[in-house]
mmCIF file of C-alpha atoms in Angstrom:
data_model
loop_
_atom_site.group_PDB
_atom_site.id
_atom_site.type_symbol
_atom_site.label_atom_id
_atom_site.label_comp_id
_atom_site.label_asym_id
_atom_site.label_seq_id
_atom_site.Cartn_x
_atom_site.Cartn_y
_atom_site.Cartn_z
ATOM 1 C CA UNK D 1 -3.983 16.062 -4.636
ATOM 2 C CA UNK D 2 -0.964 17.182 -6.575
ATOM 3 C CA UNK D 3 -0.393 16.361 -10.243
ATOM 4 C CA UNK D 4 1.586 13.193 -9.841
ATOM 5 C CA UNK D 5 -0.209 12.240 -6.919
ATOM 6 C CA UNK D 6 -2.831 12.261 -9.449
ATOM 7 C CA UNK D 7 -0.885 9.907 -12.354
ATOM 8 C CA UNK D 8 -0.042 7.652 -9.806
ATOM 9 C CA UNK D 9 -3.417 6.915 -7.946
ATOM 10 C CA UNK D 10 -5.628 6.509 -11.277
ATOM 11 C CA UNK D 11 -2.378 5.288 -13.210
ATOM 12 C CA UNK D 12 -3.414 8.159 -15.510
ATOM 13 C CA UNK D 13 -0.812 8.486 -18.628
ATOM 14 C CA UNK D 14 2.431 10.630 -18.315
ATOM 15 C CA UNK D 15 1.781 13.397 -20.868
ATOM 16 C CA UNK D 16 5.094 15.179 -21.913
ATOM 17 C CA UNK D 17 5.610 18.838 -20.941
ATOM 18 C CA UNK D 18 5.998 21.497 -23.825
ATOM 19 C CA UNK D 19 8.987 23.087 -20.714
ATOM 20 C CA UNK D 20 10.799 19.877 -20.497
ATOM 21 C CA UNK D 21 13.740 18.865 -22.749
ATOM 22 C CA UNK D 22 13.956 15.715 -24.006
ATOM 23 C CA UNK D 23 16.045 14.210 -21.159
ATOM 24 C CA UNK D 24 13.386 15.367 -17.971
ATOM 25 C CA UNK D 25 10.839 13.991 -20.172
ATOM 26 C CA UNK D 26 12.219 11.023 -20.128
ATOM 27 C CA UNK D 27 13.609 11.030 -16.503
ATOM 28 C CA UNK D 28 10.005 12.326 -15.322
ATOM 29 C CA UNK D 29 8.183 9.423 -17.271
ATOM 30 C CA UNK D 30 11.129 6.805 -15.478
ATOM 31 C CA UNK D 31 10.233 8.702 -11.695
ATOM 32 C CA UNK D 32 6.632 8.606 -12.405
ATOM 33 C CA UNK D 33 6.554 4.712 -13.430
ATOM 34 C CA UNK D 34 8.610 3.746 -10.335
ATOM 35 C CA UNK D 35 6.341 4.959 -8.077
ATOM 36 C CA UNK D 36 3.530 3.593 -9.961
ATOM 37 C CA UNK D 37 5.748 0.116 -10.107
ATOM 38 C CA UNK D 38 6.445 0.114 -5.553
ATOM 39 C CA UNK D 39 3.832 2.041 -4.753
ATOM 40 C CA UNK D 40 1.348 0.097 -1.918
ATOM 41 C CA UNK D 41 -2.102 -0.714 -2.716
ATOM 42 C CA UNK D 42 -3.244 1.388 0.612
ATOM 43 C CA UNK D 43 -0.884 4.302 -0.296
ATOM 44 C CA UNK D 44 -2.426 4.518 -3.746
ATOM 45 C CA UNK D 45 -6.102 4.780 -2.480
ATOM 46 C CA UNK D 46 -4.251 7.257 -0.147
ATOM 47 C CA UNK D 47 -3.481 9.071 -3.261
ATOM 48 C CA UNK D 48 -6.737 8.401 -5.062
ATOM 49 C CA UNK D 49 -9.125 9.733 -1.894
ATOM 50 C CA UNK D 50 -7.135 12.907 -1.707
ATOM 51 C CA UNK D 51 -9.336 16.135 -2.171
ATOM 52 C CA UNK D 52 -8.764 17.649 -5.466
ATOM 53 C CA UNK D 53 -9.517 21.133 -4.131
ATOM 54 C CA UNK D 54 -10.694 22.051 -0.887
ATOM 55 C CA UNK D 55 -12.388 25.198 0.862
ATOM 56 C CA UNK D 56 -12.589 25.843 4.860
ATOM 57 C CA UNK D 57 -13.643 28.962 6.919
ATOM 58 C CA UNK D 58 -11.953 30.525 9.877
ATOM 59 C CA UNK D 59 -14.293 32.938 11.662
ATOM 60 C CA UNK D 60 -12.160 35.535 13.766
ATOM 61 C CA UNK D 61 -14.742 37.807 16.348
ATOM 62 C CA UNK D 62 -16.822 38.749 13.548
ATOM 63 C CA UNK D 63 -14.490 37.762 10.106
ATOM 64 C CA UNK D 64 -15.296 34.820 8.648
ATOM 65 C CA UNK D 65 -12.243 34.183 6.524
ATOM 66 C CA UNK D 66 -12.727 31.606 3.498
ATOM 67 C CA UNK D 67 -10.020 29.771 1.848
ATOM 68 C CA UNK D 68 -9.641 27.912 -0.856
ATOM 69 C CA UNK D 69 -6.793 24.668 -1.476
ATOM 70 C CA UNK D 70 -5.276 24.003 -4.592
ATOM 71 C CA UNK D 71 -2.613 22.095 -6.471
ATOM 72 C CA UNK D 72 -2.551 24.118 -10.099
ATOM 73 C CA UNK D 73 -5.779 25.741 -10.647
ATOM 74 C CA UNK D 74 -9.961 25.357 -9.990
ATOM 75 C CA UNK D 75 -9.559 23.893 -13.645
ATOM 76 C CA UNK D 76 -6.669 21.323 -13.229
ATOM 77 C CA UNK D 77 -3.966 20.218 -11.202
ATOM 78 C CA UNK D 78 -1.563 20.889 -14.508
ATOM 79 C CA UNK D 79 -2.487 24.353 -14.766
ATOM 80 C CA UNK D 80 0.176 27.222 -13.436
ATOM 81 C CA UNK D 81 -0.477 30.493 -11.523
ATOM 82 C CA UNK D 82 2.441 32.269 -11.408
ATOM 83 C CA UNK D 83 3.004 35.556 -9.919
ATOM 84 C CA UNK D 84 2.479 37.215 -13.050
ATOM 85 C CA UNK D 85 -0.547 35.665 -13.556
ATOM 86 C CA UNK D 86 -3.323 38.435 -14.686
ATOM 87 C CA UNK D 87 -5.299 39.706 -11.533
ATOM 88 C CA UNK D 88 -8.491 39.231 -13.814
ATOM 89 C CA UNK D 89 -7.308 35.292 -13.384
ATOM 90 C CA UNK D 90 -7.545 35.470 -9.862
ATOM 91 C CA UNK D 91 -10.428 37.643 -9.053
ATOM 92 C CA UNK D 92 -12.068 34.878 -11.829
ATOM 93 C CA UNK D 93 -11.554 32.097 -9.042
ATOM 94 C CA UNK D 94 -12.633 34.951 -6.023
ATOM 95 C CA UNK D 95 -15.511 34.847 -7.282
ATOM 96 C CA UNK D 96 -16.049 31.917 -8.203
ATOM 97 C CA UNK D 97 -15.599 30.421 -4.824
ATOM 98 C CA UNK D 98 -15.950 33.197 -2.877
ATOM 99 C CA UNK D 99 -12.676 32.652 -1.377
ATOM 100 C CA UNK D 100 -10.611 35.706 0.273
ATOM 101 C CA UNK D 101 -7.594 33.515 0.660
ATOM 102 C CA UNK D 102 -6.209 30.734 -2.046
ATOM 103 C CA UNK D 103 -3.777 28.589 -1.339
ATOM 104 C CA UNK D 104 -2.135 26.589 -4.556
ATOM 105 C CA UNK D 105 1.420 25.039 -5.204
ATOM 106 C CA UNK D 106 2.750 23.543 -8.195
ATOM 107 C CA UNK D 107 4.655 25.751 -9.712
ATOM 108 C CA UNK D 108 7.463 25.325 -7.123
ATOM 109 C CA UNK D 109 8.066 29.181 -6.864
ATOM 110 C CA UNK D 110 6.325 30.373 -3.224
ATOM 111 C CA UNK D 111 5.017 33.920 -3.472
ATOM 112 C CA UNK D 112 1.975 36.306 -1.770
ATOM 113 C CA UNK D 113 -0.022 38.383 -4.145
ATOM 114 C CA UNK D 114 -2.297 40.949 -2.562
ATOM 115 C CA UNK D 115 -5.566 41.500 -5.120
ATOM 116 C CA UNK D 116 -8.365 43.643 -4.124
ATOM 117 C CA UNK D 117 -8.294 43.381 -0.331
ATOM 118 C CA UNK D 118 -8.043 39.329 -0.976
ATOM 119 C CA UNK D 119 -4.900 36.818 -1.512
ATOM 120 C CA UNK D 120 -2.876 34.370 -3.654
ATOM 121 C CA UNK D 121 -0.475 32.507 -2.169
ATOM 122 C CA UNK D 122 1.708 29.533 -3.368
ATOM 123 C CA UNK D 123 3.477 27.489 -0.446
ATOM 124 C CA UNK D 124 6.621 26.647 -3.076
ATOM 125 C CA UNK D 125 7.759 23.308 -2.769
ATOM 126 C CA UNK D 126 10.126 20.651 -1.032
ATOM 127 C CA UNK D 127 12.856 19.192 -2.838
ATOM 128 C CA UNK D 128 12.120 20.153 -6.285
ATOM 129 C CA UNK D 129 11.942 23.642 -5.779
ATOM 130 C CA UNK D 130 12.425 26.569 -9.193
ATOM 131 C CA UNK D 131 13.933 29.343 -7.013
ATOM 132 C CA UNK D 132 17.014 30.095 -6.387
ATOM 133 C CA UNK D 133 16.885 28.706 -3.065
ATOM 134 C CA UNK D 134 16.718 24.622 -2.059
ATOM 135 C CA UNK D 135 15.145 25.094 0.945
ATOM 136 C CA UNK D 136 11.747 23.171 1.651
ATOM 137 C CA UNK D 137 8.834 26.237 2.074
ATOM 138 C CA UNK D 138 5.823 26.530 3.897
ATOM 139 C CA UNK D 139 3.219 28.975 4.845
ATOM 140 C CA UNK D 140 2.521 30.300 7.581
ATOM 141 C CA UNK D 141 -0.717 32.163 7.336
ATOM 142 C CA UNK D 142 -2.297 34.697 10.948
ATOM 143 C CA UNK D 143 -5.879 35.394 10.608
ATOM 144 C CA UNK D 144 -7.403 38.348 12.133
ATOM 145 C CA UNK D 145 -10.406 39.984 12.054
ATOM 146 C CA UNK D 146 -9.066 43.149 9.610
ATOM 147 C CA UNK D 147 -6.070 41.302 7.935
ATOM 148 C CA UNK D 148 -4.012 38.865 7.021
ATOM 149 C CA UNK D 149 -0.230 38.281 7.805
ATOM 150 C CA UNK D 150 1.445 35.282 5.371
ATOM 151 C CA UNK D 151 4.964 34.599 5.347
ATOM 152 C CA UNK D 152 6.457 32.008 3.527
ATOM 153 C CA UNK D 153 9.107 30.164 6.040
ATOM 154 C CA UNK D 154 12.347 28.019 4.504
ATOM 155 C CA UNK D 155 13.958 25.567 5.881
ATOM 156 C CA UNK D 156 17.298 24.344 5.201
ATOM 157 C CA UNK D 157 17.522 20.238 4.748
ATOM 158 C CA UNK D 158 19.655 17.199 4.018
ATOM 159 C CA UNK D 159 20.439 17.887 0.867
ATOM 160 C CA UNK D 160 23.512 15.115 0.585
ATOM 161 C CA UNK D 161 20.507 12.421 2.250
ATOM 162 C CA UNK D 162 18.286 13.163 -0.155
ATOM 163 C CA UNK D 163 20.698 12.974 -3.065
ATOM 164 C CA UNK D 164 21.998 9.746 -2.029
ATOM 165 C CA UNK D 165 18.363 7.819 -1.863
ATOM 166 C CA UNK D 166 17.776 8.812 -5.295
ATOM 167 C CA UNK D 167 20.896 7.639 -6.571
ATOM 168 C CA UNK D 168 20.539 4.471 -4.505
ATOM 169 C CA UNK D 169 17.145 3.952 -5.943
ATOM 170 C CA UNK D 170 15.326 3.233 -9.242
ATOM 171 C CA UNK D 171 14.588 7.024 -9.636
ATOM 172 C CA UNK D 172 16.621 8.751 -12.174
ATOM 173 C CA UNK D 173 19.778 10.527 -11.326
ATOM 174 C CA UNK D 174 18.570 13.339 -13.055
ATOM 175 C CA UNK D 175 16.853 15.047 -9.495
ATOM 176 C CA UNK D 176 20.217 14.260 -7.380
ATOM 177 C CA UNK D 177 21.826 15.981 -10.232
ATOM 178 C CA UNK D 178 18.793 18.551 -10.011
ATOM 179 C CA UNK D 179 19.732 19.250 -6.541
ATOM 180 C CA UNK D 180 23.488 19.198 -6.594
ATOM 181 C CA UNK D 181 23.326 21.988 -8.916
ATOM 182 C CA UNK D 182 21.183 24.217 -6.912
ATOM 183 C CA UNK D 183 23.173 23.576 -3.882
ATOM 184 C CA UNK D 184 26.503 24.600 -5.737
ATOM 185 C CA UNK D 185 24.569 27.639 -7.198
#
């Protein structure tokens, strides 16, 4: 479950970011509120059944590889791990969940940090993404028994469709704009 995913299912307040100016904060609050306005009563207990973290293990011969899912942080789904983000941080959530692997988004910029023999990875985003790049990212993550191989994958899209649904829609033109500048960039 992702931050807004989050607002959205338990209609939760928008609380203003300290990074936003004053025109995404409004913009955000105006995209946030339309999807609370059209959103379906099935889609939103969609939303509201989503996992807020989640933890699987993949057993290779004799490796039993854990990972751990989520959005921001163990903590909250508003809370950024950047790159630069102290080791100590993540060896913190290691050990708490005794995960060799963790998987997280929201901060829209996809990177793999080797700690210690374990991983943190951030899958970037689609659509909204901070690097310098547009392209959606994913992860695509080979277990073996003695490593791990992660690459984060890009893939060019419609950037023109996209644009033009937003600006045909009740969502502020502030994320076509968003995305016509990274294209020209």
């Amino acid at each position: 479950m992702g931050n807004h995913d989050e607002r959205i299912a338990f209609d939760y307040p928008i609380i203003p970011l300290a990074k936003h100016d004053d025109q995404e904060t409004t913009c955000r609050i105006q995209a946030i509120n339309h999807s609370k306005k059209i959103i379906t009563a099935k889609n939103k207990l969609f939303l509201s059944q989503l996992p807020y973290s989640m933890q699987f293990e993949y057993k290779v011969k004799t490796k039993n590889w854990r990972i751990q899912l989520v959005h921001g942080s163990l903590e909250s789904n508003e809370h950024y791990l950047y790159e630069t983000t102290s080791d100590t941080t993540f060896e913190q959530i290691f050990n708490q969940t005794q995960a060799d692997i963790l998987v997280m988004g929201h901060t829209h910029i996809s990177y793999i940090k080797s700690i210690a023999n374990k991983w943190a990875i951030n899958t970037g985003s689609v659509g909204r993404s901070k690097e310098e790049s547009i392209d959606a990212t994913y992860l695509l993550l080979k277990l073996f028994e003695d490593r791990i191989e992660a690459e984060i994958i890009r893939i060019p899209y419609d950037i023109i469709t996209v644009m033009d649904a937003i600006k045909a829609s009740e969502i502020p033109n502030f994320y076509a704009d968003f995305l016509l500048s990274k294209q020209i960039n």
